[in-house]
Amino acid sequence: MLQGLRTIVYYVGDLEAAKEWYKKVFEIEPYFDEAYYVGYNIGGFELGLNPDDTGYSNGNHSITYWGVENIKSAFDRLASMDVDIHEQPNNVGGDVWVGSIFDPFGNVIGLIENPAFKLS
């Protein structure tokens, strides 16, 4: 049985650069920091950075959406970090908004503002 989102791993190639970039994005230090993997606990979910990107390209076909309270301010903050925009924030129904950017390593980072979703 599926239990919900637990971990997203981004394959980054340059682990030191990725570690610094994600520390800046999420404004936290990693809880696990080794040469083969760096892990961040973000609101009870894991963001993992793996330096071995040999089997991956910039064309993966999935987006993980990270919850935000205010998509405009969160998106503006990320966009100010000189990233490429994947999808401008847009309303996808009701009060739900999504948008996404590319990190410097080719991964798509999605943001979602969904006031109906509350962690229990």
PDB file of C-alpha atoms in Angstrom:
ATOM      1  CA  MET A   1       0.000   0.000   0.000  1.00  0.00           C
ATOM      2  CA  LEU A   2       1.301   3.445  -0.870  1.00  0.00           C
ATOM      3  CA  GLN A   3       1.656   5.694   2.142  1.00  0.00           C
ATOM      4  CA  GLY A   4       2.425   9.080   0.572  1.00  0.00           C
ATOM      5  CA  LEU A   5       5.427  11.187  -0.329  1.00  0.00           C
ATOM      6  CA  ARG A   6       8.491  10.433   1.785  1.00  0.00           C
ATOM      7  CA  THR A   7      11.600  11.222  -0.231  1.00  0.00           C
ATOM      8  CA  ILE A   8      12.623  12.891  -3.449  1.00  0.00           C
ATOM      9  CA  VAL A   9      16.189  12.361  -4.661  1.00  0.00           C
ATOM     10  CA  TYR A  10      17.749  14.786  -7.119  1.00  0.00           C
ATOM     11  CA  TYR A  11      20.778  13.550  -9.057  1.00  0.00           C
ATOM     12  CA  VAL A  12      23.084  16.532  -9.185  1.00  0.00           C
ATOM     13  CA  GLY A  13      26.580  15.728 -10.485  1.00  0.00           C
ATOM     14  CA  ASP A  14      28.259  18.451  -8.380  1.00  0.00           C
ATOM     15  CA  LEU A  15      27.329  17.589  -4.803  1.00  0.00           C
ATOM     16  CA  GLU A  16      29.109  20.527  -3.141  1.00  0.00           C
ATOM     17  CA  ALA A  17      27.460  23.092  -5.420  1.00  0.00           C
ATOM     18  CA  ALA A  18      24.077  21.409  -5.002  1.00  0.00           C
ATOM     19  CA  LYS A  19      24.436  21.259  -1.228  1.00  0.00           C
ATOM     20  CA  GLU A  20      25.133  24.986  -1.054  1.00  0.00           C
ATOM     21  CA  TRP A  21      22.288  25.817  -3.442  1.00  0.00           C
ATOM     22  CA  TYR A  22      19.705  23.754  -1.545  1.00  0.00           C
ATOM     23  CA  LYS A  23      20.883  25.095   1.820  1.00  0.00           C
ATOM     24  CA  LYS A  24      20.125  28.547   0.436  1.00  0.00           C
ATOM     25  CA  VAL A  25      16.747  27.528  -1.046  1.00  0.00           C
ATOM     26  CA  PHE A  26      15.391  25.802   2.060  1.00  0.00           C
ATOM     27  CA  GLU A  27      17.401  27.848   4.571  1.00  0.00           C
ATOM     28  CA  ILE A  28      18.463  24.765   6.558  1.00  0.00           C
ATOM     29  CA  GLU A  29      21.504  22.567   7.020  1.00  0.00           C
ATOM     30  CA  PRO A  30      21.427  18.922   5.899  1.00  0.00           C
ATOM     31  CA  TYR A  31      20.811  16.341   8.623  1.00  0.00           C
ATOM     32  CA  PHE A  32      22.909  13.773   6.707  1.00  0.00           C
ATOM     33  CA  ASP A  33      26.029  14.869   4.853  1.00  0.00           C
ATOM     34  CA  GLU A  34      28.329  12.315   3.221  1.00  0.00           C
ATOM     35  CA  ALA A  35      30.278  12.224  -0.051  1.00  0.00           C
ATOM     36  CA  TYR A  36      27.740   9.808  -1.570  1.00  0.00           C
ATOM     37  CA  TYR A  37      24.470  11.423  -0.357  1.00  0.00           C
ATOM     38  CA  VAL A  38      23.191  14.558   1.368  1.00  0.00           C
ATOM     39  CA  GLY A  39      19.781  14.550   3.062  1.00  0.00           C
ATOM     40  CA  TYR A  40      17.551  17.377   4.259  1.00  0.00           C
ATOM     41  CA  ASN A  41      14.483  16.983   6.455  1.00  0.00           C
ATOM     42  CA  ILE A  42      11.963  19.460   5.086  1.00  0.00           C
ATOM     43  CA  GLY A  43       8.719  19.449   7.000  1.00  0.00           C
ATOM     44  CA  GLY A  44       8.990  15.724   7.695  1.00  0.00           C
ATOM     45  CA  PHE A  45       9.900  14.806   4.122  1.00  0.00           C
ATOM     46  CA  GLU A  46      13.315  14.005   2.726  1.00  0.00           C
ATOM     47  CA  LEU A  47      15.131  15.832  -0.030  1.00  0.00           C
ATOM     48  CA  GLY A  48      18.139  13.739  -1.023  1.00  0.00           C
ATOM     49  CA  LEU A  49      21.035  14.826  -3.212  1.00  0.00           C
ATOM     50  CA  ASN A  50      22.941  12.078  -5.025  1.00  0.00           C
ATOM     51  CA  PRO A  51      26.133  13.007  -6.902  1.00  0.00           C
ATOM     52  CA  ASP A  52      25.970  10.016  -9.280  1.00  0.00           C
ATOM     53  CA  ASP A  53      23.907  11.394 -12.157  1.00  0.00           C
ATOM     54  CA  THR A  54      25.358   9.063 -14.812  1.00  0.00           C
ATOM     55  CA  GLY A  55      22.003   7.411 -15.549  1.00  0.00           C
ATOM     56  CA  TYR A  56      19.976  10.625 -15.697  1.00  0.00           C
ATOM     57  CA  SER A  57      19.445  13.467 -18.119  1.00  0.00           C
ATOM     58  CA  ASN A  58      17.783  16.854 -18.014  1.00  0.00           C
ATOM     59  CA  GLY A  59      14.708  15.257 -19.559  1.00  0.00           C
ATOM     60  CA  ASN A  60      13.179  13.310 -16.702  1.00  0.00           C
ATOM     61  CA  HIS A  61       9.405  13.207 -16.850  1.00  0.00           C
ATOM     62  CA  SER A  62       8.237  13.869 -13.317  1.00  0.00           C
ATOM     63  CA  ILE A  63       7.742  16.807 -10.981  1.00  0.00           C
ATOM     64  CA  THR A  64       7.680  16.692  -7.217  1.00  0.00           C
ATOM     65  CA  TYR A  65       5.647  19.523  -5.757  1.00  0.00           C
ATOM     66  CA  TRP A  66       6.749  21.079  -2.482  1.00  0.00           C
ATOM     67  CA  GLY A  67       3.942  22.692  -0.487  1.00  0.00           C
ATOM     68  CA  VAL A  68       4.100  26.443   0.128  1.00  0.00           C
ATOM     69  CA  GLU A  69       1.771  28.828   1.920  1.00  0.00           C
ATOM     70  CA  ASN A  70       2.076  31.579  -0.689  1.00  0.00           C
ATOM     71  CA  ILE A  71       3.152  30.529  -4.162  1.00  0.00           C
ATOM     72  CA  LYS A  72       3.792  34.052  -5.418  1.00  0.00           C
ATOM     73  CA  SER A  73       6.316  34.898  -2.719  1.00  0.00           C
ATOM     74  CA  ALA A  74       7.944  31.440  -2.806  1.00  0.00           C
ATOM     75  CA  PHE A  75       8.184  31.491  -6.606  1.00  0.00           C
ATOM     76  CA  ASP A  76       9.548  35.043  -6.661  1.00  0.00           C
ATOM     77  CA  ARG A  77      12.230  34.045  -4.152  1.00  0.00           C
ATOM     78  CA  LEU A  78      13.350  31.056  -6.234  1.00  0.00           C
ATOM     79  CA  ALA A  79      13.156  32.990  -9.500  1.00  0.00           C
ATOM     80  CA  SER A  80      15.476  35.636  -7.999  1.00  0.00           C
ATOM     81  CA  MET A  81      18.170  32.942  -7.694  1.00  0.00           C
ATOM     82  CA  ASP A  82      18.842  33.129 -11.440  1.00  0.00           C
ATOM     83  CA  VAL A  83      17.080  29.880 -12.345  1.00  0.00           C
ATOM     84  CA  ASP A  84      15.207  28.917 -15.485  1.00  0.00           C
ATOM     85  CA  ILE A  85      11.438  28.887 -15.181  1.00  0.00           C
ATOM     86  CA  HIS A  86       9.739  25.601 -16.024  1.00  0.00           C
ATOM     87  CA  GLU A  87       6.155  26.791 -15.481  1.00  0.00           C
ATOM     88  CA  GLN A  88       4.943  30.147 -14.177  1.00  0.00           C
ATOM     89  CA  PRO A  89       2.525  29.882 -11.236  1.00  0.00           C
ATOM     90  CA  ASN A  90      -0.985  29.199 -12.484  1.00  0.00           C
ATOM     91  CA  ASN A  91      -4.330  28.285 -11.012  1.00  0.00           C
ATOM     92  CA  VAL A  92      -5.248  24.650 -11.586  1.00  0.00           C
ATOM     93  CA  GLY A  93      -8.682  24.831  -9.991  1.00  0.00           C
ATOM     94  CA  GLY A  94     -10.247  26.354  -6.908  1.00  0.00           C
ATOM     95  CA  ASP A  95      -7.611  27.749  -4.563  1.00  0.00           C
ATOM     96  CA  VAL A  96      -4.824  25.480  -5.864  1.00  0.00           C
ATOM     97  CA  TRP A  97      -1.823  27.037  -7.614  1.00  0.00           C
ATOM     98  CA  VAL A  98       1.267  25.322  -9.063  1.00  0.00           C
ATOM     99  CA  GLY A  99       4.491  26.522 -10.646  1.00  0.00           C
ATOM    100  CA  SER A 100       7.958  25.086 -11.195  1.00  0.00           C
ATOM    101  CA  ILE A 101      11.582  25.976 -11.867  1.00  0.00           C
ATOM    102  CA  PHE A 102      14.713  24.134 -12.977  1.00  0.00           C
ATOM    103  CA  ASP A 103      17.460  23.855 -10.403  1.00  0.00           C
ATOM    104  CA  PRO A 104      21.018  24.460 -11.684  1.00  0.00           C
ATOM    105  CA  PHE A 105      21.405  20.679 -12.154  1.00  0.00           C
ATOM    106  CA  GLY A 106      18.448  20.115 -14.523  1.00  0.00           C
ATOM    107  CA  ASN A 107      15.885  18.900 -11.958  1.00  0.00           C
ATOM    108  CA  VAL A 108      12.378  20.362 -11.958  1.00  0.00           C
ATOM    109  CA  ILE A 109      11.241  21.704  -8.589  1.00  0.00           C
ATOM    110  CA  GLY A 110       7.499  22.125  -8.292  1.00  0.00           C
ATOM    111  CA  LEU A 111       5.704  24.401  -5.850  1.00  0.00           C
ATOM    112  CA  ILE A 112       2.072  23.942  -4.850  1.00  0.00           C
ATOM    113  CA  GLU A 113      -0.197  26.190  -2.821  1.00  0.00           C
ATOM    114  CA  ASN A 114      -3.163  24.093  -1.743  1.00  0.00           C
ATOM    115  CA  PRO A 115      -4.969  25.441   1.341  1.00  0.00           C
ATOM    116  CA  ALA A 116      -7.098  22.276   1.568  1.00  0.00           C
ATOM    117  CA  PHE A 117      -4.064  20.038   2.180  1.00  0.00           C
ATOM    118  CA  LYS A 118      -2.992  19.923   5.820  1.00  0.00           C
ATOM    119  CA  LEU A 119      -0.408  17.593   7.298  1.00  0.00           C
ATOM    120  CA  SER A 120      -1.834  15.530  10.115  1.00  0.00           C
TER     121      SER A 120
END
